[in-house]
PDB file of C-alpha atoms in Angstrom:
ATOM      1  CA  UNK A   3     -37.436-102.318 192.075  1.00 87.00           C
ATOM      2  CA  UNK A   4     -33.785-101.742 192.609  1.00 92.00           C
ATOM      3  CA  UNK A   5     -31.177-104.542 195.121  1.00 92.00           C
ATOM      4  CA  UNK A   6     -28.228-104.506 195.608  1.00 93.00           C
ATOM      5  CA  UNK A   7     -26.531-108.595 195.774  1.00 94.00           C
ATOM      6  CA  UNK A   8     -22.558-109.021 198.096  1.00 95.00           C
ATOM      7  CA  UNK A   9     -22.579-112.413 198.292  1.00 95.00           C
ATOM      8  CA  UNK A  10     -22.049-114.554 195.634  1.00 94.00           C
ATOM      9  CA  UNK A  11     -24.205-117.269 193.824  1.00 94.00           C
ATOM     10  CA  UNK A  12     -27.513-118.250 192.776  1.00 95.00           C
ATOM     11  CA  UNK A  13     -30.657-116.855 193.790  1.00 94.00           C
ATOM     12  CA  UNK A  14     -34.608-117.866 193.528  1.00 92.00           C
ATOM     13  CA  UNK A  15     -36.560-114.571 193.188  1.00 92.00           C
ATOM     14  CA  UNK A  16     -39.590-114.901 195.005  1.00 92.00           C
ATOM     15  CA  UNK A  17     -42.556-112.057 193.488  1.00 91.00           C
ATOM     16  CA  UNK A  18     -45.880-111.476 195.725  1.00 92.00           C
ATOM     17  CA  UNK A  19     -48.544-109.797 194.714  1.00 92.00           C
ATOM     18  CA  UNK A  20     -51.734-109.310 197.288  1.00 95.00           C
ATOM     19  CA  UNK A  21     -50.628-112.692 199.452  1.00 94.00           C
ATOM     20  CA  UNK A  22     -49.806-114.695 195.952  1.00 94.00           C
ATOM     21  CA  UNK A  23     -46.611-115.415 194.536  1.00 92.00           C
ATOM     22  CA  UNK A  24     -46.122-114.844 190.655  1.00 90.00           C
ATOM     23  CA  UNK A  25     -45.635-118.308 188.506  1.00 88.00           C
ATOM     24  CA  UNK A  26     -42.696-116.973 187.242  1.00 86.00           C
ATOM     25  CA  UNK A  27     -40.032-118.198 189.916  1.00 81.00           C
ATOM     26  CA  UNK A  28     -36.713-116.602 188.357  1.00 88.00           C
ATOM     27  CA  UNK A  29     -33.261-117.672 189.419  1.00 91.00           C
ATOM     28  CA  UNK A  30     -30.714-115.010 189.928  1.00 93.00           C
ATOM     29  CA  UNK A  31     -26.528-115.392 188.417  1.00 94.00           C
ATOM     30  CA  UNK A  32     -25.190-113.247 191.228  1.00 94.00           C
ATOM     31  CA  UNK A  33     -20.972-112.884 190.226  1.00 92.00           C
ATOM     32  CA  UNK A  34     -18.338-111.735 192.198  1.00 94.00           C
ATOM     33  CA  UNK A  35     -17.060-107.967 192.337  1.00 94.00           C
ATOM     34  CA  UNK A  36     -13.263-107.913 191.104  1.00 93.00           C
ATOM     35  CA  UNK A  37     -10.850-109.079 193.042  1.00 94.00           C
ATOM     36  CA  UNK A  38      -9.791-106.651 196.031  1.00 95.00           C
ATOM     37  CA  UNK A  39      -6.585-106.622 197.229  1.00 94.00           C
ATOM     38  CA  UNK A  40      -7.165-105.734 200.825  1.00 96.00           C
ATOM     39  CA  UNK A  41     -10.160-109.153 201.403  1.00 96.00           C
ATOM     40  CA  UNK A  42      -7.457-111.553 199.080  1.00 95.00           C
ATOM     41  CA  UNK A  43      -4.857-113.787 201.102  1.00 95.00           C
ATOM     42  CA  UNK A  44      -1.773-115.916 201.562  1.00 94.00           C
ATOM     43  CA  UNK A  45      -1.684-119.285 202.956  1.00 94.00           C
ATOM     44  CA  UNK A  46       1.596-121.803 203.351  1.00 93.00           C
ATOM     45  CA  UNK A  47       4.431-121.963 204.800  1.00 93.00           C
ATOM     46  CA  UNK A  48       5.711-121.003 202.399  1.00 91.00           C
ATOM     47  CA  UNK A  49       5.107-117.387 203.288  1.00 91.00           C
ATOM     48  CA  UNK A  50       6.634-118.118 206.894  1.00 92.00           C
ATOM     49  CA  UNK A  51       9.874-120.348 206.328  1.00 91.00           C
ATOM     50  CA  UNK A  52      11.390-122.845 202.785  1.00 89.00           C
ATOM     51  CA  UNK A  53      15.299-123.575 202.898  1.00 89.00           C
ATOM     52  CA  UNK A  54      17.822-122.889 200.733  1.00 85.00           C
ATOM     53  CA  UNK A  55      17.803-124.658 197.600  1.00 86.00           C
ATOM     54  CA  UNK A  56      13.746-125.719 197.948  1.00 87.00           C
ATOM     55  CA  UNK A  57      11.408-124.212 196.451  1.00 87.00           C
ATOM     56  CA  UNK A  58       8.610-122.528 198.738  1.00 88.00           C
ATOM     57  CA  UNK A  59       5.225-122.582 197.883  1.00 90.00           C
ATOM     58  CA  UNK A  60       2.138-120.278 199.206  1.00 92.00           C
ATOM     59  CA  UNK A  61      -1.709-119.581 197.803  1.00 91.00           C
ATOM     60  CA  UNK A  62      -3.397-116.557 196.788  1.00 92.00           C
ATOM     61  CA  UNK A  63      -7.472-116.641 197.538  1.00 92.00           C
ATOM     62  CA  UNK A  64      -8.663-114.177 195.485  1.00 93.00           C
ATOM     63  CA  UNK A  65     -11.321-112.205 196.723  1.00 95.00           C
ATOM     64  CA  UNK A  66     -13.860-109.620 196.583  1.00 95.00           C
ATOM     65  CA  UNK A  67     -14.825-106.430 199.420  1.00 96.00           C
ATOM     66  CA  UNK A  68     -17.079-108.541 200.582  1.00 96.00           C
ATOM     67  CA  UNK A  69     -15.219-111.534 200.776  1.00 95.00           C
ATOM     68  CA  UNK A  70     -16.524-113.183 198.255  1.00 95.00           C
ATOM     69  CA  UNK A  71     -13.814-115.780 196.515  1.00 94.00           C
ATOM     70  CA  UNK A  72     -12.824-114.538 192.709  1.00 91.00           C
ATOM     71  CA  UNK A  73     -13.122-118.396 191.266  1.00 81.00           C
ATOM     72  CA  UNK A  74     -13.281-117.365 187.459  1.00 79.00           C
ATOM     73  CA  UNK A  75      -9.331-116.206 187.405  1.00 73.00           C
ATOM     74  CA  UNK A  76      -6.901-114.266 185.630  1.00 80.00           C
ATOM     75  CA  UNK A  77      -5.885-111.557 187.874  1.00 87.00           C
ATOM     76  CA  UNK A  78      -2.524-110.497 187.350  1.00 86.00           C
ATOM     77  CA  UNK A  79      -0.979-111.736 191.341  1.00 88.00           C
ATOM     78  CA  UNK A  80       3.261-110.092 191.569  1.00 88.00           C
ATOM     79  CA  UNK A  81       5.362-111.391 194.355  1.00 87.00           C
ATOM     80  CA  UNK A  82       7.810-109.775 195.333  1.00 83.00           C
ATOM     81  CA  UNK A  83      11.207-110.754 197.912  1.00 81.00           C
ATOM     82  CA  UNK A  84      13.260-109.039 199.315  1.00 79.00           C
ATOM     83  CA  UNK A  85      16.808-110.408 201.681  1.00 78.00           C
ATOM     84  CA  UNK A  86      15.887-108.056 204.670  1.00 79.00           C
ATOM     85  CA  UNK A  87      20.044-108.568 204.936  1.00 75.00           C
ATOM     86  CA  UNK A  88      21.013-107.902 201.004  1.00 71.00           C
ATOM     87  CA  UNK A  89      20.386-105.706 198.318  1.00 65.00           C
ATOM     88  CA  UNK A  90      18.949-107.734 195.845  1.00 65.00           C
ATOM     89  CA  UNK A  91      15.407-109.177 194.895  1.00 64.00           C
ATOM     90  CA  UNK A  92      12.977-110.172 192.627  1.00 63.00           C
ATOM     91  CA  UNK A  93       9.323-110.467 192.096  1.00 62.00           C
ATOM     92  CA  UNK A  94       8.003-113.059 189.615  1.00 64.00           C
ATOM     93  CA  UNK A  95       4.437-113.435 188.719  1.00 64.00           C
ATOM     94  CA  UNK A  96       1.595-115.256 189.815  1.00 64.00           C
ATOM     95  CA  UNK A  97       0.409-117.763 187.458  1.00 58.00           C
ATOM     96  CA  UNK A  98      -3.527-117.187 186.745  1.00 57.00           C
ATOM     97  CA  UNK A  99      -5.666-120.044 188.477  1.00 51.00           C
ATOM     98  CA  UNK A 100      -9.322-120.386 188.540  1.00 48.00           C
ATOM     99  CA  UNK A 101      -9.041-122.008 192.524  1.00 48.00           C
ATOM    100  CA  UNK A 102      -6.930-119.442 194.201  1.00 51.00           C
ATOM    101  CA  UNK A 103      -3.113-119.453 192.996  1.00 52.00           C
ATOM    102  CA  UNK A 104       0.337-121.365 193.758  1.00 54.00           C
ATOM    103  CA  UNK A 105       3.649-120.142 194.289  1.00 55.00           C
ATOM    104  CA  UNK A 106       6.362-121.539 193.120  1.00 56.00           C
ATOM    105  CA  UNK A 107      10.415-119.617 193.092  1.00 51.00           C
ATOM    106  CA  UNK A 108      12.578-120.949 193.525  1.00 45.00           C
TER     107      UNK A 108
END
């Protein structure tokens, strides 16, 4: 038997033979796939506005290509800021957390 699970989570596996269920019903744990930039999202006021000299904040929510949350951490997000009317810019590494990334830029 082969299958492709696209939703991360815990499953109960049921197997039937001639209308009778096999006694042992194992549990299957499906982990999220690798993080996908196309499916991950960033939210927060710090993406649309901030005040000079104050900290702007937004969160990055890592997701796999099926939209499953990647809550195990360890992704190496980089955030790049470029002032549109100036040649200066800044790049920062986002801190790694397990439940979304909080980016603080000053």
